[in-house]
mmCIF file with all atom_site columns, C-alpha atoms in Angstrom:
data_model
loop_
_atom_site.group_PDB
_atom_site.id
_atom_site.type_symbol
_atom_site.label_atom_id
_atom_site.label_alt_id
_atom_site.label_comp_id
_atom_site.label_asym_id
_atom_site.label_entity_id
_atom_site.label_seq_id
_atom_site.pdbx_PDB_ins_code
_atom_site.Cartn_x
_atom_site.Cartn_y
_atom_site.Cartn_z
_atom_site.occupancy
_atom_site.B_iso_or_equiv
_atom_site.pdbx_formal_charge
_atom_site.auth_seq_id
_atom_site.auth_comp_id
_atom_site.auth_asym_id
_atom_site.auth_atom_id
_atom_site.pdbx_PDB_model_num
ATOM 1  C CA . MET O 1 1  ? 17.927 -36.576 -22.307 1.00 84.00 ? 1  MET O CA 1
ATOM 2  C CA . ALA O 1 2  ? 20.553 -37.098 -24.985 1.00 93.00 ? 2  ALA O CA 1
ATOM 3  C CA . ILE O 1 3  ? 20.579 -40.218 -27.096 1.00 91.00 ? 3  ILE O CA 1
ATOM 4  C CA . LYS O 1 4  ? 23.459 -42.390 -25.917 1.00 91.00 ? 4  LYS O CA 1
ATOM 5  C CA . ALA O 1 5  ? 23.213 -45.257 -28.354 1.00 90.00 ? 5  ALA O CA 1
ATOM 6  C CA . ILE O 1 6  ? 21.264 -46.611 -31.269 1.00 86.00 ? 6  ILE O CA 1
ATOM 7  C CA . THR O 1 7  ? 21.046 -50.337 -31.891 1.00 83.00 ? 7  THR O CA 1
ATOM 8  C CA . PHE O 1 8  ? 19.850 -52.285 -34.892 1.00 78.00 ? 8  PHE O CA 1
ATOM 9  C CA . ASP O 1 9  ? 18.426 -55.775 -35.186 1.00 74.00 ? 9  ASP O CA 1
ATOM 10 C CA . LEU O 1 10 ? 20.758 -56.884 -37.951 1.00 73.00 ? 10 LEU O CA 1
ATOM 11 C CA . TRP O 1 11 ? 20.106 -60.473 -39.065 1.00 69.00 ? 11 TRP O CA 1
ATOM 12 C CA . ASP O 1 12 ? 16.831 -61.127 -40.855 1.00 66.00 ? 12 ASP O CA 1
ATOM 13 C CA . THR O 1 13 ? 15.816 -57.507 -40.257 1.00 69.00 ? 13 THR O CA 1
ATOM 14 C CA . LEU O 1 14 ? 18.333 -55.264 -42.004 1.00 71.00 ? 14 LEU O CA 1
ATOM 15 C CA . ILE O 1 15 ? 20.127 -58.157 -43.680 1.00 73.00 ? 15 ILE O CA 1
ATOM 16 C CA . ASP O 1 16 ? 18.041 -60.987 -45.080 1.00 70.00 ? 16 ASP O CA 1
ATOM 17 C CA . ASP O 1 17 ? 20.595 -63.777 -45.278 1.00 70.00 ? 17 ASP O CA 1
ATOM 18 C CA . GLU O 1 18 ? 19.082 -66.887 -46.760 1.00 71.00 ? 18 GLU O CA 1
ATOM 19 C CA . THR O 1 19 ? 21.933 -67.276 -49.221 1.00 75.00 ? 19 THR O CA 1
ATOM 20 C CA . ASP O 1 20 ? 22.604 -70.870 -48.267 1.00 82.00 ? 20 ASP O CA 1
ATOM 21 C CA . GLU O 1 21 ? 19.041 -72.070 -48.918 1.00 87.00 ? 21 GLU O CA 1
ATOM 22 C CA . PRO O 1 22 ? 19.575 -72.574 -52.696 1.00 88.00 ? 22 PRO O CA 1
ATOM 23 C CA . LYS O 1 23 ? 22.776 -74.497 -51.899 1.00 89.00 ? 23 LYS O CA 1
ATOM 24 C CA . ARG O 1 24 ? 20.916 -76.676 -49.402 1.00 89.00 ? 24 ARG O CA 1
ATOM 25 C CA . LYS O 1 25 ? 18.167 -77.348 -51.946 1.00 91.00 ? 25 LYS O CA 1
ATOM 26 C CA . ALA O 1 26 ? 20.706 -78.229 -54.648 1.00 93.00 ? 26 ALA O CA 1
ATOM 27 C CA . GLN O 1 27 ? 22.259 -80.757 -52.246 1.00 94.00 ? 27 GLN O CA 1
ATOM 28 C CA . GLY O 1 28 ? 18.861 -82.295 -51.559 1.00 95.00 ? 28 GLY O CA 1
ATOM 29 C CA . LEU O 1 29 ? 18.793 -80.964 -47.997 1.00 94.00 ? 29 LEU O CA 1
ATOM 30 C CA . ARG O 1 30 ? 15.751 -79.629 -46.197 1.00 94.00 ? 30 ARG O CA 1
ATOM 31 C CA . SER O 1 31 ? 15.422 -75.895 -45.634 1.00 91.00 ? 31 SER O CA 1
ATOM 32 C CA . LYS O 1 32 ? 16.690 -74.758 -42.238 1.00 90.00 ? 32 LYS O CA 1
ATOM 33 C CA . PRO O 1 33 ? 13.158 -74.365 -40.793 1.00 91.00 ? 33 PRO O CA 1
ATOM 34 C CA . ASP O 1 34 ? 12.118 -77.766 -42.160 1.00 95.00 ? 34 ASP O CA 1
ATOM 35 C CA . GLU O 1 35 ? 15.287 -79.376 -40.786 1.00 95.00 ? 35 GLU O CA 1
ATOM 36 C CA . ARG O 1 36 ? 14.648 -77.935 -37.311 1.00 94.00 ? 36 ARG O CA 1
ATOM 37 C CA . ARG O 1 37 ? 11.134 -79.372 -37.328 1.00 97.00 ? 37 ARG O CA 1
ATOM 38 C CA . HIS O 1 38 ? 12.381 -82.723 -38.580 1.00 98.00 ? 38 HIS O CA 1
ATOM 39 C CA . LEU O 1 39 ? 15.048 -82.920 -35.854 1.00 97.00 ? 39 LEU O CA 1
ATOM 40 C CA . VAL O 1 40 ? 12.480 -82.207 -33.139 1.00 97.00 ? 40 VAL O CA 1
ATOM 41 C CA . TRP O 1 41 ? 10.133 -84.785 -34.667 1.00 98.00 ? 41 TRP O CA 1
ATOM 42 C CA . GLU O 1 42 ? 12.961 -87.378 -34.755 1.00 98.00 ? 42 GLU O CA 1
ATOM 43 C CA . ALA O 1 43 ? 13.801 -86.761 -31.094 1.00 97.00 ? 43 ALA O CA 1
ATOM 44 C CA . LEU O 1 44 ? 10.179 -86.989 -29.977 1.00 97.00 ? 44 LEU O CA 1
ATOM 45 C CA . ASN O 1 45 ? 9.411  -89.948 -32.230 1.00 98.00 ? 45 ASN O CA 1
ATOM 46 C CA . ALA O 1 46 ? 12.359 -91.856 -30.726 1.00 98.00 ? 46 ALA O CA 1
ATOM 47 C CA . ILE O 1 47 ? 10.635 -91.605 -27.337 1.00 97.00 ? 47 ILE O CA 1
ATOM 48 C CA . GLU O 1 48 ? 7.122  -92.402 -28.552 1.00 97.00 ? 48 GLU O CA 1
ATOM 49 C CA . PRO O 1 49 ? 5.316  -92.350 -31.900 1.00 98.00 ? 49 PRO O CA 1
ATOM 50 C CA . THR O 1 50 ? 4.734  -88.714 -32.830 1.00 97.00 ? 50 THR O CA 1
ATOM 51 C CA . ASP O 1 51 ? 2.755  -87.295 -35.715 1.00 97.00 ? 51 ASP O CA 1
ATOM 52 C CA . MET O 1 52 ? 4.759  -84.811 -37.797 1.00 97.00 ? 52 MET O CA 1
ATOM 53 C CA . ALA O 1 53 ? 1.595  -82.721 -38.149 1.00 98.00 ? 53 ALA O CA 1
ATOM 54 C CA . ALA O 1 54 ? 1.624  -82.188 -34.378 1.00 97.00 ? 54 ALA O CA 1
ATOM 55 C CA . VAL O 1 55 ? 5.204  -80.899 -34.571 1.00 98.00 ? 55 VAL O CA 1
ATOM 56 C CA . GLU O 1 56 ? 4.260  -78.594 -37.457 1.00 98.00 ? 56 GLU O CA 1
ATOM 57 C CA . LEU O 1 57 ? 1.313  -77.237 -35.453 1.00 97.00 ? 57 LEU O CA 1
ATOM 58 C CA . ALA O 1 58 ? 3.499  -76.724 -32.378 1.00 97.00 ? 58 ALA O CA 1
ATOM 59 C CA . TYR O 1 59 ? 6.042  -74.789 -34.440 1.00 97.00 ? 59 TYR O CA 1
ATOM 60 C CA . ALA O 1 60 ? 3.327  -72.704 -36.121 1.00 97.00 ? 60 ALA O CA 1
ATOM 61 C CA . THR O 1 61 ? 1.942  -71.829 -32.683 1.00 97.00 ? 61 THR O CA 1
ATOM 62 C CA . ALA O 1 62 ? 5.376  -70.987 -31.271 1.00 96.00 ? 62 ALA O CA 1
ATOM 63 C CA . ASP O 1 63 ? 6.294  -68.930 -34.346 1.00 95.00 ? 63 ASP O CA 1
ATOM 64 C CA . ALA O 1 64 ? 3.057  -66.930 -34.111 1.00 97.00 ? 64 ALA O CA 1
ATOM 65 C CA . ALA O 1 65 ? 3.580  -66.300 -30.393 1.00 96.00 ? 65 ALA O CA 1
ATOM 66 C CA . PHE O 1 66 ? 7.206  -65.288 -30.987 1.00 95.00 ? 66 PHE O CA 1
ATOM 67 C CA . ARG O 1 67 ? 6.234  -62.813 -33.720 1.00 94.00 ? 67 ARG O CA 1
ATOM 68 C CA . THR O 1 68 ? 3.512  -61.289 -31.536 1.00 97.00 ? 68 THR O CA 1
ATOM 69 C CA . VAL O 1 69 ? 5.829  -60.790 -28.559 1.00 96.00 ? 69 VAL O CA 1
ATOM 70 C CA . TRP O 1 70 ? 8.635  -59.538 -30.815 1.00 92.00 ? 70 TRP O CA 1
ATOM 71 C CA . HIS O 1 71 ? 6.383  -57.082 -32.657 1.00 93.00 ? 71 HIS O CA 1
ATOM 72 C CA . ASP O 1 72 ? 4.215  -55.859 -29.776 1.00 96.00 ? 72 ASP O CA 1
ATOM 73 C CA . GLN O 1 73 ? 6.674  -55.946 -26.876 1.00 96.00 ? 73 GLN O CA 1
ATOM 74 C CA . HIS O 1 74 ? 10.017 -55.697 -28.735 1.00 91.00 ? 74 HIS O CA 1
ATOM 75 C CA . ILE O 1 75 ? 11.294 -58.802 -26.972 1.00 93.00 ? 75 ILE O CA 1
ATOM 76 C CA . THR O 1 76 ? 13.266 -61.472 -28.797 1.00 90.00 ? 76 THR O CA 1
ATOM 77 C CA . TRP O 1 77 ? 12.890 -64.872 -27.172 1.00 93.00 ? 77 TRP O CA 1
ATOM 78 C CA . GLU O 1 78 ? 15.970 -66.996 -26.771 1.00 92.00 ? 78 GLU O CA 1
ATOM 79 C CA . ILE O 1 79 ? 16.032 -70.327 -28.587 1.00 90.00 ? 79 ILE O CA 1
ATOM 80 C CA . ALA O 1 80 ? 15.374 -72.192 -25.324 1.00 94.00 ? 80 ALA O CA 1
ATOM 81 C CA . ASP O 1 81 ? 12.200 -70.154 -24.819 1.00 94.00 ? 81 ASP O CA 1
ATOM 82 C CA . ARG O 1 82 ? 10.972 -70.856 -28.339 1.00 93.00 ? 82 ARG O CA 1
ATOM 83 C CA . LEU O 1 83 ? 11.724 -74.564 -27.994 1.00 94.00 ? 83 LEU O CA 1
ATOM 84 C CA . ARG O 1 84 ? 9.942  -74.648 -24.631 1.00 95.00 ? 84 ARG O CA 1
ATOM 85 C CA . VAL O 1 85 ? 6.791  -73.323 -26.335 1.00 95.00 ? 85 VAL O CA 1
ATOM 86 C CA . VAL O 1 86 ? 7.122  -75.957 -29.077 1.00 95.00 ? 86 VAL O CA 1
ATOM 87 C CA . LEU O 1 87 ? 7.490  -78.786 -26.570 1.00 94.00 ? 87 LEU O CA 1
ATOM 88 C CA . ASN O 1 88 ? 4.640  -77.675 -24.336 1.00 91.00 ? 88 ASN O CA 1
#
């Protein structure tokens, strides 16, 4: 069988693009991962008091699961799937 195509996982694999993080820090903004966690915490906390540590743990769990599936099964979860793991 002849090879028909080769694909590459570009962003954050071949190209590590965190170039805006120093700019965010200089502006006093949270890093992108920290901002995502904060936004989820704000949304949950608006519904009922939520401990930020619980959000951090949920993200750590989801990130570990994502990396395992990505590495072992070569599957990249969509954002909705990752968020579903965080919220469960």
